[in-house]
């Protein structure tokens, strides 16, 4: 990712020195009926209409009919095979009885198959699909987060701007700017403080366990370096910065403290993060909880809401429903990462979010989500061999062919994504299970088999 650090001239030290709303996608009566049918029967048609970026011919536009058929006869032979096989395989004992699933054709938006598609289950990290969509929509894919250093009252203050990708090398460049300014002013001693007031004091989200901190997710603060998993990421970043100043010959007076930067403080240096699109790509690829929670707060601020779980999730709901027309029936979201055990999202909603990624009109804004989806068998992603994914007899045929977001919590496994079917057309799928008593590896193998079924390689 490209980062940029800028010295802010002149470093004149002295010793005392809503997002915009667009018309949402409208669902016709036929589209809504199709989704209702998908809850109860394995086949229906005519969901969200729109041109598909994944369409085989690249420029097909489908129109939702006034009524939705309820027989397999309206599907192509390839889609009939998907529906029939899924109807059997969703009953795999490893998945348990609490399963929600749906498959759409990305070109026509027909509902190929549905099983309890509107049943809201714990989605785990599939929640990040909603978080990423809102962040890119509110802030824009080219948005960059800014970290600053300012000087006042004999103190260098490191001001956090919500960049969860800030590195010690980035701080090192900012320290060099600061040292140059101090030495030019004849100063060799300085105090160091941090300002993380962009976010309120960290709290647990509804549905978070107390032992999530700091291993599964760090307390959410506006300043962090190298993704350190510590309780106070801001003071930690300040200490790294202070060490770099000391290495360049500056004496740091006392411990790193908290301080709210004053409007009269002199700007010293500023660092810009990589573009948001690159950050989202990384978050989706490796399912980074900390990036997700930081993005939720920055999205809230971008839409004029408080930088809290409540502010962020309010904006996510607003973006999904008002901007894109995504169904939020039975939708409950309390964090940005999906660690919350109170989250409930139907497979239908997850599929509708993914379906946006197949529409040409959203290509520029949302493509980093699609491009960041882990690929079956891709090392370094959550679908890589190190996680034991797509490696059994039924699913290994789909290696390299399935692009999907994973989700894993105790009692919840999800897999939602895109794959090109046997007929050459792109399919959108979402599968979520809760409460299976099978081991996690066994459940994932069964889930991978469902995705391979959609691909058509497990016929």
Short mmCIF file of C-alpha atoms in Angstrom, two decimals:
data_model
loop_
_atom_site.label_atom_id
_atom_site.label_comp_id
_atom_site.label_asym_id
_atom_site.label_seq_id
_atom_site.Cartn_x
_atom_site.Cartn_y
_atom_site.Cartn_z
CA UNK A 1 0.00 0.00 0.00
CA UNK A 2 1.20 3.49 -0.76
CA UNK A 3 1.67 5.82 2.19
CA UNK A 4 2.83 9.39 2.23
CA UNK A 5 4.42 11.47 4.98
CA UNK A 6 4.61 15.22 4.53
CA UNK A 7 6.57 17.75 6.50
CA UNK A 8 4.35 20.76 7.14
CA UNK A 9 6.34 23.97 6.57
CA UNK A 10 7.32 25.97 8.39
CA UNK A 11 7.98 23.99 11.64
CA UNK A 12 8.43 27.23 13.57
CA UNK A 13 9.17 25.95 17.05
CA UNK A 14 9.41 28.25 20.03
CA UNK A 15 10.19 27.14 23.57
CA UNK A 16 6.79 28.34 24.78
CA UNK A 17 5.72 27.90 21.92
CA UNK A 18 -23.69 12.34 4.79
CA UNK A 19 -22.91 11.14 2.86
CA UNK A 20 -24.98 12.12 -0.14
CA UNK A 21 -28.16 10.15 -0.68
CA UNK A 22 -28.88 8.79 -4.11
CA UNK A 23 -32.08 7.21 -5.19
CA UNK A 24 -32.01 3.66 -3.78
CA UNK A 25 -32.33 0.61 -5.93
CA UNK A 26 -36.04 -0.15 -6.24
CA UNK A 27 -37.35 -3.68 -5.98
CA UNK A 28 -40.40 -4.45 -8.03
CA UNK A 29 -43.27 -6.58 -6.79
CA UNK A 30 -41.88 -9.56 -8.65
CA UNK A 31 -38.47 -9.13 -7.07
CA UNK A 32 -39.91 -8.98 -3.57
CA UNK A 33 -42.11 -12.00 -4.25
CA UNK A 34 -39.09 -13.93 -5.50
CA UNK A 35 -37.24 -13.27 -2.30
CA UNK A 36 -40.23 -14.36 -0.25
CA UNK A 37 -40.45 -17.55 -2.24
CA UNK A 38 -36.75 -18.13 -1.70
CA UNK A 39 -37.43 -18.44 2.01
CA UNK A 40 -39.56 -21.50 1.57
CA UNK A 41 -38.77 -23.27 -1.69
CA UNK A 42 -35.55 -24.16 -3.48
CA UNK A 43 -36.37 -22.16 -6.61
CA UNK A 44 -37.70 -18.73 -7.52
CA UNK A 45 -36.73 -15.93 -9.86
CA UNK A 46 -36.46 -12.22 -10.45
CA UNK A 47 -34.59 -10.62 -7.60
CA UNK A 48 -32.56 -7.42 -7.82
CA UNK A 49 -32.43 -6.24 -11.44
CA UNK A 50 -29.38 -4.50 -12.88
CA UNK A 51 -26.41 -4.89 -15.26
CA UNK A 52 -23.80 -7.34 -14.02
CA UNK A 53 -20.07 -6.75 -14.07
CA UNK A 54 -19.68 -10.52 -13.92
CA UNK A 55 -22.09 -11.31 -16.78
CA UNK A 56 -20.72 -13.66 -19.38
CA UNK A 57 -21.48 -11.23 -22.19
CA UNK A 58 -20.65 -8.17 -20.09
CA UNK A 59 -23.69 -6.09 -20.98
CA UNK A 60 -26.86 -7.99 -20.19
CA UNK A 61 -29.60 -6.20 -18.29
CA UNK A 62 -32.45 -8.17 -16.75
CA UNK A 63 -35.89 -6.89 -15.86
CA UNK A 64 -37.87 -8.36 -13.02
CA UNK A 65 -41.13 -9.88 -14.20
CA UNK A 66 -44.45 -9.12 -12.54
CA UNK A 67 -44.70 -12.59 -11.10
CA UNK A 68 -42.17 -15.11 -9.84
CA UNK A 69 -42.34 -18.75 -10.97
CA UNK A 70 -42.20 -21.41 -8.32
CA UNK A 71 -40.99 -24.44 -10.29
CA UNK A 72 -37.58 -25.64 -11.42
CA UNK A 73 -38.81 -25.57 -15.02
CA UNK A 74 -38.01 -21.86 -15.25
CA UNK A 75 -34.30 -22.47 -14.53
CA UNK A 76 -31.59 -23.51 -16.95
CA UNK A 77 -30.41 -27.13 -16.71
CA UNK A 78 -27.22 -25.98 -14.95
CA UNK A 79 -29.19 -24.00 -12.37
CA UNK A 80 -31.65 -26.86 -11.92
CA UNK A 81 -28.69 -29.09 -11.05
CA UNK A 82 -27.40 -26.54 -8.51
CA UNK A 83 -30.82 -26.28 -6.88
CA UNK A 84 -31.39 -30.03 -6.75
CA UNK A 85 -27.94 -30.79 -5.34
CA UNK A 86 -28.09 -28.03 -2.75
CA UNK A 87 -31.52 -29.17 -1.62
CA UNK A 88 -29.92 -32.51 -0.72
CA UNK A 89 -26.56 -31.28 0.53
CA UNK A 90 -27.91 -28.58 2.83
CA UNK A 91 -29.17 -31.47 4.97
CA UNK A 92 -25.60 -32.64 5.61
CA UNK A 93 -25.50 -33.63 9.28
CA UNK A 94 -22.28 -31.67 9.75
CA UNK A 95 -24.17 -28.42 9.13
CA UNK A 96 -26.80 -29.10 11.75
CA UNK A 97 -30.42 -28.01 11.36
CA UNK A 98 -30.00 -24.23 11.71
CA UNK A 99 -28.90 -23.19 8.21
CA UNK A 100 -29.73 -20.20 6.02
CA UNK A 101 -28.75 -20.15 2.36
CA UNK A 102 -29.48 -18.57 -1.00
CA UNK A 103 -28.02 -18.56 -4.52
CA UNK A 104 -28.65 -15.87 -7.16
CA UNK A 105 -27.71 -15.68 -10.82
CA UNK A 106 -25.66 -12.46 -11.03
CA UNK A 107 -26.64 -11.72 -14.63
CA UNK A 108 -30.41 -12.21 -14.44
CA UNK A 109 -30.71 -11.86 -10.64
CA UNK A 110 -32.92 -14.94 -10.61
CA UNK A 111 -33.10 -16.73 -7.27
CA UNK A 112 -31.78 -20.18 -8.12
CA UNK A 113 -32.20 -21.71 -4.68
CA UNK A 114 -33.13 -20.66 -1.18
CA UNK A 115 -33.32 -22.36 2.21
CA UNK A 116 -34.54 -20.30 5.17
CA UNK A 117 -33.03 -17.37 3.27
CA UNK A 118 -34.67 -14.71 5.45
CA UNK A 119 -33.80 -16.42 8.74
CA UNK A 120 -31.43 -14.17 10.64
CA UNK A 121 -28.43 -16.03 12.02
CA UNK A 122 -25.14 -15.02 13.63
CA UNK A 123 -23.01 -14.16 10.56
CA UNK A 124 -19.57 -13.82 12.20
CA UNK A 125 -17.11 -12.00 9.92
CA UNK A 126 -19.54 -11.86 7.01
CA UNK A 127 -20.61 -8.69 8.86
CA UNK A 128 -17.52 -7.05 7.36
CA UNK A 129 -19.24 -7.04 3.96
CA UNK A 130 -21.76 -4.54 5.32
CA UNK A 131 -19.07 -2.49 7.07
CA UNK A 132 -16.94 -2.25 3.94
CA UNK A 133 -19.87 -1.29 1.73
CA UNK A 134 -20.83 1.59 4.02
CA UNK A 135 -17.25 2.82 4.45
CA UNK A 136 -16.57 2.95 0.70
CA UNK A 137 -19.91 4.63 0.06
CA UNK A 138 -19.65 7.31 2.75
CA UNK A 139 -15.92 8.06 2.59
CA UNK A 140 -15.15 7.09 -1.01
CA UNK A 141 -12.54 4.60 -2.28
CA UNK A 142 -9.84 7.29 -2.58
CA UNK A 143 -10.17 8.52 1.00
CA UNK A 144 -6.96 8.61 3.06
CA UNK A 145 -6.61 8.78 6.83
CA UNK A 146 -4.28 11.43 8.28
CA UNK A 147 -1.98 11.18 11.28
CA UNK A 148 -0.38 14.45 12.43
CA UNK A 149 2.35 15.77 14.68
CA UNK A 150 1.89 19.23 16.18
CA UNK A 151 3.96 21.29 18.62
CA UNK A 152 2.83 23.51 21.49
CA UNK A 153 3.71 24.20 25.13
CA UNK A 154 7.02 22.40 24.76
CA UNK A 155 5.22 19.21 23.65
CA UNK A 156 5.11 17.21 20.44
CA UNK A 157 1.63 15.71 20.16
CA UNK A 158 0.94 12.74 17.92
CA UNK A 159 -2.65 13.13 16.72
CA UNK A 160 -4.50 9.98 15.67
CA UNK A 161 -6.73 10.11 12.60
CA UNK A 162 -8.14 6.59 12.50
CA UNK A 163 -5.37 4.98 10.43
CA UNK A 164 -5.27 1.34 11.53
CA UNK A 165 -2.45 0.65 9.04
CA UNK A 166 0.07 3.14 10.47
CA UNK A 167 3.54 1.59 10.81
CA UNK A 168 6.63 2.35 12.87
CA UNK A 169 8.34 3.31 9.60
CA UNK A 170 5.64 5.92 9.05
CA UNK A 171 6.21 7.26 12.55
CA UNK A 172 9.94 7.26 11.85
CA UNK A 173 9.47 9.60 8.90
CA UNK A 174 7.33 11.90 11.03
CA UNK A 175 9.96 11.82 13.78
CA UNK A 176 12.62 12.94 11.30
CA UNK A 177 10.50 15.95 10.38
CA UNK A 178 10.03 16.76 14.05
CA UNK A 179 13.74 16.41 14.87
CA UNK A 180 14.68 18.70 12.00
CA UNK A 181 12.29 21.36 13.29
CA UNK A 182 13.45 21.05 16.89
CA UNK A 183 17.12 21.28 16.00
CA UNK A 184 16.48 24.25 13.72
CA UNK A 185 14.90 25.99 16.71
CA UNK A 186 17.82 25.06 18.94
CA UNK A 187 15.76 22.65 21.03
CA UNK A 188 17.09 19.31 22.24
CA UNK A 189 14.44 18.39 24.84
CA UNK A 190 10.70 17.90 24.34
CA UNK A 191 7.72 16.27 25.95
CA UNK A 192 5.66 13.76 23.95
CA UNK A 193 1.89 13.31 24.12
CA UNK A 194 -0.80 11.57 22.13
CA UNK A 195 -4.22 12.85 21.10
CA UNK A 196 -6.73 10.09 20.33
CA UNK A 197 -9.79 12.21 21.07
CA UNK A 198 -11.23 11.54 17.60
CA UNK A 199 -12.87 8.45 19.16
CA UNK A 200 -14.51 8.26 22.58
CA UNK A 201 -13.13 6.00 25.30
CA UNK A 202 -13.26 2.34 24.11
CA UNK A 203 -16.12 0.13 25.23
CA UNK A 204 -17.27 -3.41 24.59
CA UNK A 205 -19.88 -3.83 21.86
CA UNK A 206 -23.17 -5.52 22.58
CA UNK A 207 -22.39 -9.21 22.18
CA UNK A 208 -18.63 -8.95 22.82
CA UNK A 209 -16.95 -11.13 25.41
CA UNK A 210 -14.67 -9.39 27.90
CA UNK A 211 -11.80 -11.65 26.92
CA UNK A 212 -11.86 -10.42 23.30
CA UNK A 213 -9.43 -7.64 24.42
CA UNK A 214 -6.78 -7.37 23.17
CA UNK A 215 -6.22 -10.63 21.28
CA UNK A 216 -9.30 -10.91 19.07
CA UNK A 217 -9.69 -7.14 18.85
CA UNK A 218 -7.90 -4.27 20.55
CA UNK A 219 -9.85 -1.53 22.36
CA UNK A 220 -10.84 0.75 19.48
CA UNK A 221 -8.75 3.91 19.50
CA UNK A 222 -7.89 6.49 16.84
CA UNK A 223 -4.14 5.84 17.08
CA UNK A 224 -2.20 2.60 16.72
CA UNK A 225 1.11 1.50 15.24
CA UNK A 226 2.00 -1.78 13.54
CA UNK A 227 -1.38 -3.21 14.56
CA UNK A 228 -0.09 -3.86 18.06
CA UNK A 229 -2.53 -5.92 20.13
CA UNK A 230 -2.29 -3.98 23.38
CA UNK A 231 -4.83 -2.38 25.69
CA UNK A 232 -3.71 1.19 25.05
CA UNK A 233 -2.66 1.43 21.42
CA UNK A 234 -2.38 5.23 21.57
CA UNK A 235 0.16 5.43 24.40
CA UNK A 236 1.99 2.53 22.76
CA UNK A 237 2.25 4.48 19.48
CA UNK A 238 3.45 7.53 21.40
CA UNK A 239 6.15 5.47 23.06
CA UNK A 240 7.37 4.19 19.68
CA UNK A 241 7.44 7.79 18.43
CA UNK A 242 9.35 8.93 21.53
CA UNK A 243 11.93 6.18 21.06
CA UNK A 244 12.50 7.31 17.50
CA UNK A 245 13.02 10.90 18.64
CA UNK A 246 15.52 9.72 21.24
CA UNK A 247 17.39 7.69 18.64
CA UNK A 248 17.86 10.91 16.66
CA UNK A 249 19.37 12.78 19.61
CA UNK A 250 16.30 14.40 21.19
CA UNK A 251 15.79 14.03 24.94
CA UNK A 252 12.20 13.09 25.79
CA UNK A 253 11.13 14.67 29.06
CA UNK A 254 9.02 12.25 31.15
CA UNK A 255 6.52 9.62 30.11
CA UNK A 256 4.19 9.80 27.11
CA UNK A 257 0.89 11.35 28.21
CA UNK A 258 -2.50 12.18 26.73
CA UNK A 259 -3.20 15.71 25.57
CA UNK A 260 -5.82 17.26 23.31
CA UNK A 261 -4.03 19.24 20.65
CA UNK A 262 -4.71 22.98 20.79
CA UNK A 263 -5.80 25.03 17.81
CA UNK A 264 -2.71 27.18 18.30
CA UNK A 265 -0.31 24.22 18.07
CA UNK A 266 2.15 24.42 15.19
CA UNK A 267 1.79 21.71 12.49
CA UNK A 268 5.01 19.72 12.13
CA UNK A 269 4.35 16.65 10.00
CA UNK A 270 1.46 14.77 8.46
CA UNK A 271 1.16 11.20 7.20
CA UNK A 272 -1.47 10.00 4.76
CA UNK A 273 -2.53 6.36 4.69
CA UNK A 274 -3.04 4.25 1.60
CA UNK A 275 -6.37 4.73 -0.14
CA UNK A 276 -9.42 3.31 1.59
CA UNK A 277 -9.92 0.88 -1.30
CA UNK A 278 -6.54 -0.71 -0.51
CA UNK A 279 -7.35 -0.87 3.20
CA UNK A 280 -10.72 -2.49 2.55
CA UNK A 281 -9.08 -5.00 0.21
CA UNK A 282 -6.71 -6.01 3.01
CA UNK A 283 -9.46 -6.13 5.63
CA UNK A 284 -11.59 -8.47 3.53
CA UNK A 285 -8.69 -10.69 2.44
CA UNK A 286 -7.45 -11.48 5.95
CA UNK A 287 -10.64 -10.60 7.88
CA UNK A 288 -8.96 -7.96 10.05
CA UNK A 289 -11.22 -7.19 13.02
CA UNK A 290 -9.34 -4.08 14.09
CA UNK A 291 -9.52 -2.43 10.69
CA UNK A 292 -13.23 -3.20 10.56
CA UNK A 293 -13.96 -1.55 13.89
CA UNK A 294 -11.89 1.52 13.03
CA UNK A 295 -13.64 1.85 9.67
CA UNK A 296 -17.02 1.65 11.41
CA UNK A 297 -16.14 4.70 13.50
CA UNK A 298 -14.62 6.67 10.64
CA UNK A 299 -17.72 5.93 8.56
CA UNK A 300 -19.89 7.24 11.38
CA UNK A 301 -17.88 10.47 11.54
CA UNK A 302 -18.03 10.81 7.76
CA UNK A 303 -21.82 10.72 7.94
CA UNK A 304 -22.07 13.14 10.85
CA UNK A 305 -22.70 10.51 13.52
CA UNK A 306 -20.79 9.86 16.77
CA UNK A 307 -17.74 7.60 16.46
CA UNK A 308 -19.39 4.77 18.39
CA UNK A 309 -20.73 1.30 17.67
CA UNK A 310 -24.24 2.76 17.62
CA UNK A 311 -23.29 5.65 15.35
CA UNK A 312 -21.49 3.38 12.92
CA UNK A 313 -24.13 0.69 12.68
CA UNK A 314 -26.83 3.33 12.21
CA UNK A 315 -24.95 4.60 9.15
CA UNK A 316 -24.45 1.07 7.81
CA UNK A 317 -28.19 0.40 7.98
CA UNK A 318 -28.94 3.73 6.33
CA UNK A 319 -26.49 3.13 3.48
CA UNK A 320 -27.66 -0.41 2.79
CA UNK A 321 -31.38 0.35 2.86
CA UNK A 322 -31.67 3.91 1.53
CA UNK A 323 -28.72 3.98 -0.84
CA UNK A 324 -28.87 0.47 -2.26
CA UNK A 325 -32.31 -0.88 -1.42
CA UNK A 326 -30.92 -3.90 0.43
CA UNK A 327 -33.51 -5.72 2.55
CA UNK A 328 -32.85 -5.27 6.27
CA UNK A 329 -35.70 -7.40 7.54
CA UNK A 330 -34.47 -9.28 10.62
CA UNK A 331 -31.10 -7.44 10.34
CA UNK A 332 -29.31 -6.78 13.63
CA UNK A 333 -25.77 -5.38 13.66
CA UNK A 334 -23.88 -4.20 16.73
CA UNK A 335 -20.25 -3.99 15.60
CA UNK A 336 -18.18 -3.68 12.44
CA UNK A 337 -16.15 -6.88 12.60
CA UNK A 338 -18.76 -9.56 13.28
CA UNK A 339 -17.30 -10.54 16.64
CA UNK A 340 -20.60 -9.64 18.28
CA UNK A 341 -22.61 -12.69 19.20
CA UNK A 342 -25.73 -10.51 19.09
CA UNK A 343 -25.43 -9.82 15.35
CA UNK A 344 -28.10 -11.44 13.17
CA UNK A 345 -28.05 -11.18 9.37
CA UNK A 346 -30.01 -13.40 6.93
CA UNK A 347 -28.21 -15.07 4.05
CA UNK A 348 -30.59 -13.17 1.77
CA UNK A 349 -29.20 -9.82 2.96
CA UNK A 350 -25.60 -10.96 2.59
CA UNK A 351 -26.33 -12.11 -0.96
CA UNK A 352 -27.95 -8.77 -1.80
CA UNK A 353 -24.84 -6.94 -0.58
CA UNK A 354 -22.61 -9.18 -2.71
CA UNK A 355 -24.94 -8.72 -5.66
CA UNK A 356 -24.05 -5.02 -5.63
CA UNK A 357 -20.49 -6.03 -6.50
CA UNK A 358 -21.68 -7.48 -9.80
CA UNK A 359 -23.27 -4.24 -10.99
CA UNK A 360 -21.27 -2.05 -13.34
CA UNK A 361 -22.60 1.17 -11.84
CA UNK A 362 -20.97 0.36 -8.51
CA UNK A 363 -17.70 -0.93 -9.98
CA UNK A 364 -15.56 2.09 -9.12
CA UNK A 365 -16.91 2.43 -5.60
CA UNK A 366 -17.11 -1.17 -4.39
CA UNK A 367 -14.69 -3.20 -6.51
CA UNK A 368 -12.12 -3.43 -3.70
CA UNK A 369 -14.55 -5.65 -1.76
CA UNK A 370 -14.95 -8.00 -4.69
CA UNK A 371 -11.22 -8.02 -5.43
CA UNK A 372 -10.44 -8.59 -1.77
CA UNK A 373 -12.64 -11.68 -1.43
CA UNK A 374 -10.41 -14.64 -0.55
CA UNK A 375 -10.05 -17.18 -3.34
CA UNK A 376 -10.37 -20.88 -2.59
CA UNK A 377 -6.89 -22.27 -2.03
CA UNK A 378 -5.25 -18.80 -1.92
CA UNK A 379 -2.33 -18.83 0.53
CA UNK A 380 -2.36 -15.96 2.99
CA UNK A 381 -6.12 -15.54 2.87
CA UNK A 382 -8.84 -17.01 5.07
CA UNK A 383 -9.57 -19.57 2.35
CA UNK A 384 -5.96 -20.67 2.15
CA UNK A 385 -4.58 -24.18 2.70
CA UNK A 386 -3.29 -23.14 6.12
CA UNK A 387 -6.94 -22.97 7.18
CA UNK A 388 -7.78 -26.38 5.69
CA UNK A 389 -10.23 -24.97 3.14
CA UNK A 390 -11.31 -26.59 -0.12
CA UNK A 391 -9.06 -29.58 0.47
CA UNK A 392 -11.43 -32.55 0.60
CA UNK A 393 -12.66 -34.80 -2.20
CA UNK A 394 -15.85 -32.83 -2.82
CA UNK A 395 -14.52 -29.27 -2.73
CA UNK A 396 -10.94 -29.33 -3.96
CA UNK A 397 -12.25 -29.12 -7.53
CA UNK A 398 -13.26 -25.50 -6.73
CA UNK A 399 -9.76 -24.29 -5.82
CA UNK A 400 -9.17 -21.03 -7.64
CA UNK A 401 -12.83 -20.80 -8.67
CA UNK A 402 -14.66 -19.56 -5.56
CA UNK A 403 -14.29 -16.00 -4.24
CA UNK A 404 -15.87 -15.72 -0.80
CA UNK A 405 -15.84 -14.03 2.60
CA UNK A 406 -15.46 -16.41 5.50
CA UNK A 407 -16.96 -16.10 8.94
CA UNK A 408 -16.06 -18.13 12.02
CA UNK A 409 -17.16 -17.88 15.63
CA UNK A 410 -17.90 -20.56 18.18
CA UNK A 411 -21.34 -21.77 17.09
CA UNK A 412 -21.34 -19.92 13.76
CA UNK A 413 -19.78 -20.56 10.35
CA UNK A 414 -20.55 -18.49 7.24
CA UNK A 415 -19.37 -18.45 3.64
CA UNK A 416 -20.70 -15.87 1.18
CA UNK A 417 -19.32 -15.01 -2.22
CA UNK A 418 -19.19 -15.41 -5.97
CA UNK A 419 -18.31 -18.20 -8.36
CA UNK A 420 -18.72 -18.87 -12.04
CA UNK A 421 -21.18 -21.72 -12.58
CA UNK A 422 -20.94 -24.60 -14.99
CA UNK A 423 -22.92 -22.52 -17.48
CA UNK A 424 -20.26 -19.79 -17.42
CA UNK A 425 -22.49 -17.33 -15.56
CA UNK A 426 -21.54 -15.76 -12.24
CA UNK A 427 -23.52 -16.87 -9.19
CA UNK A 428 -23.90 -15.06 -5.87
CA UNK A 429 -24.25 -17.31 -2.82
CA UNK A 430 -24.47 -17.08 0.93
CA UNK A 431 -24.52 -19.90 3.46
CA UNK A 432 -24.72 -19.39 7.23
CA UNK A 433 -25.03 -22.06 9.91
CA UNK A 434 -25.42 -21.75 13.66
CA UNK A 435 -25.28 -24.23 16.51
CA UNK A 436 -23.90 -27.27 14.69
CA UNK A 437 -22.31 -29.75 17.07
CA UNK A 438 -19.83 -30.98 14.48
CA UNK A 439 -16.23 -29.82 14.71
CA UNK A 440 -15.24 -26.58 12.99
CA UNK A 441 -13.15 -28.36 10.37
CA UNK A 442 -16.03 -30.69 9.48
CA UNK A 443 -18.49 -27.79 9.19
CA UNK A 444 -16.12 -25.84 6.94
CA UNK A 445 -15.66 -28.87 4.70
CA UNK A 446 -19.44 -29.10 4.34
CA UNK A 447 -19.68 -25.36 3.60
CA UNK A 448 -16.91 -25.60 1.01
CA UNK A 449 -18.87 -28.43 -0.59
CA UNK A 450 -21.93 -26.18 -0.93
CA UNK A 451 -19.80 -23.55 -2.70
CA UNK A 452 -18.32 -26.23 -4.97
CA UNK A 453 -21.89 -27.26 -5.77
CA UNK A 454 -22.72 -23.71 -6.86
CA UNK A 455 -19.60 -23.71 -9.02
CA UNK A 456 -20.83 -26.96 -10.54
CA UNK A 457 -17.53 -28.80 -10.20
CA UNK A 458 -19.10 -31.08 -7.59
CA UNK A 459 -21.95 -32.22 -9.75
#
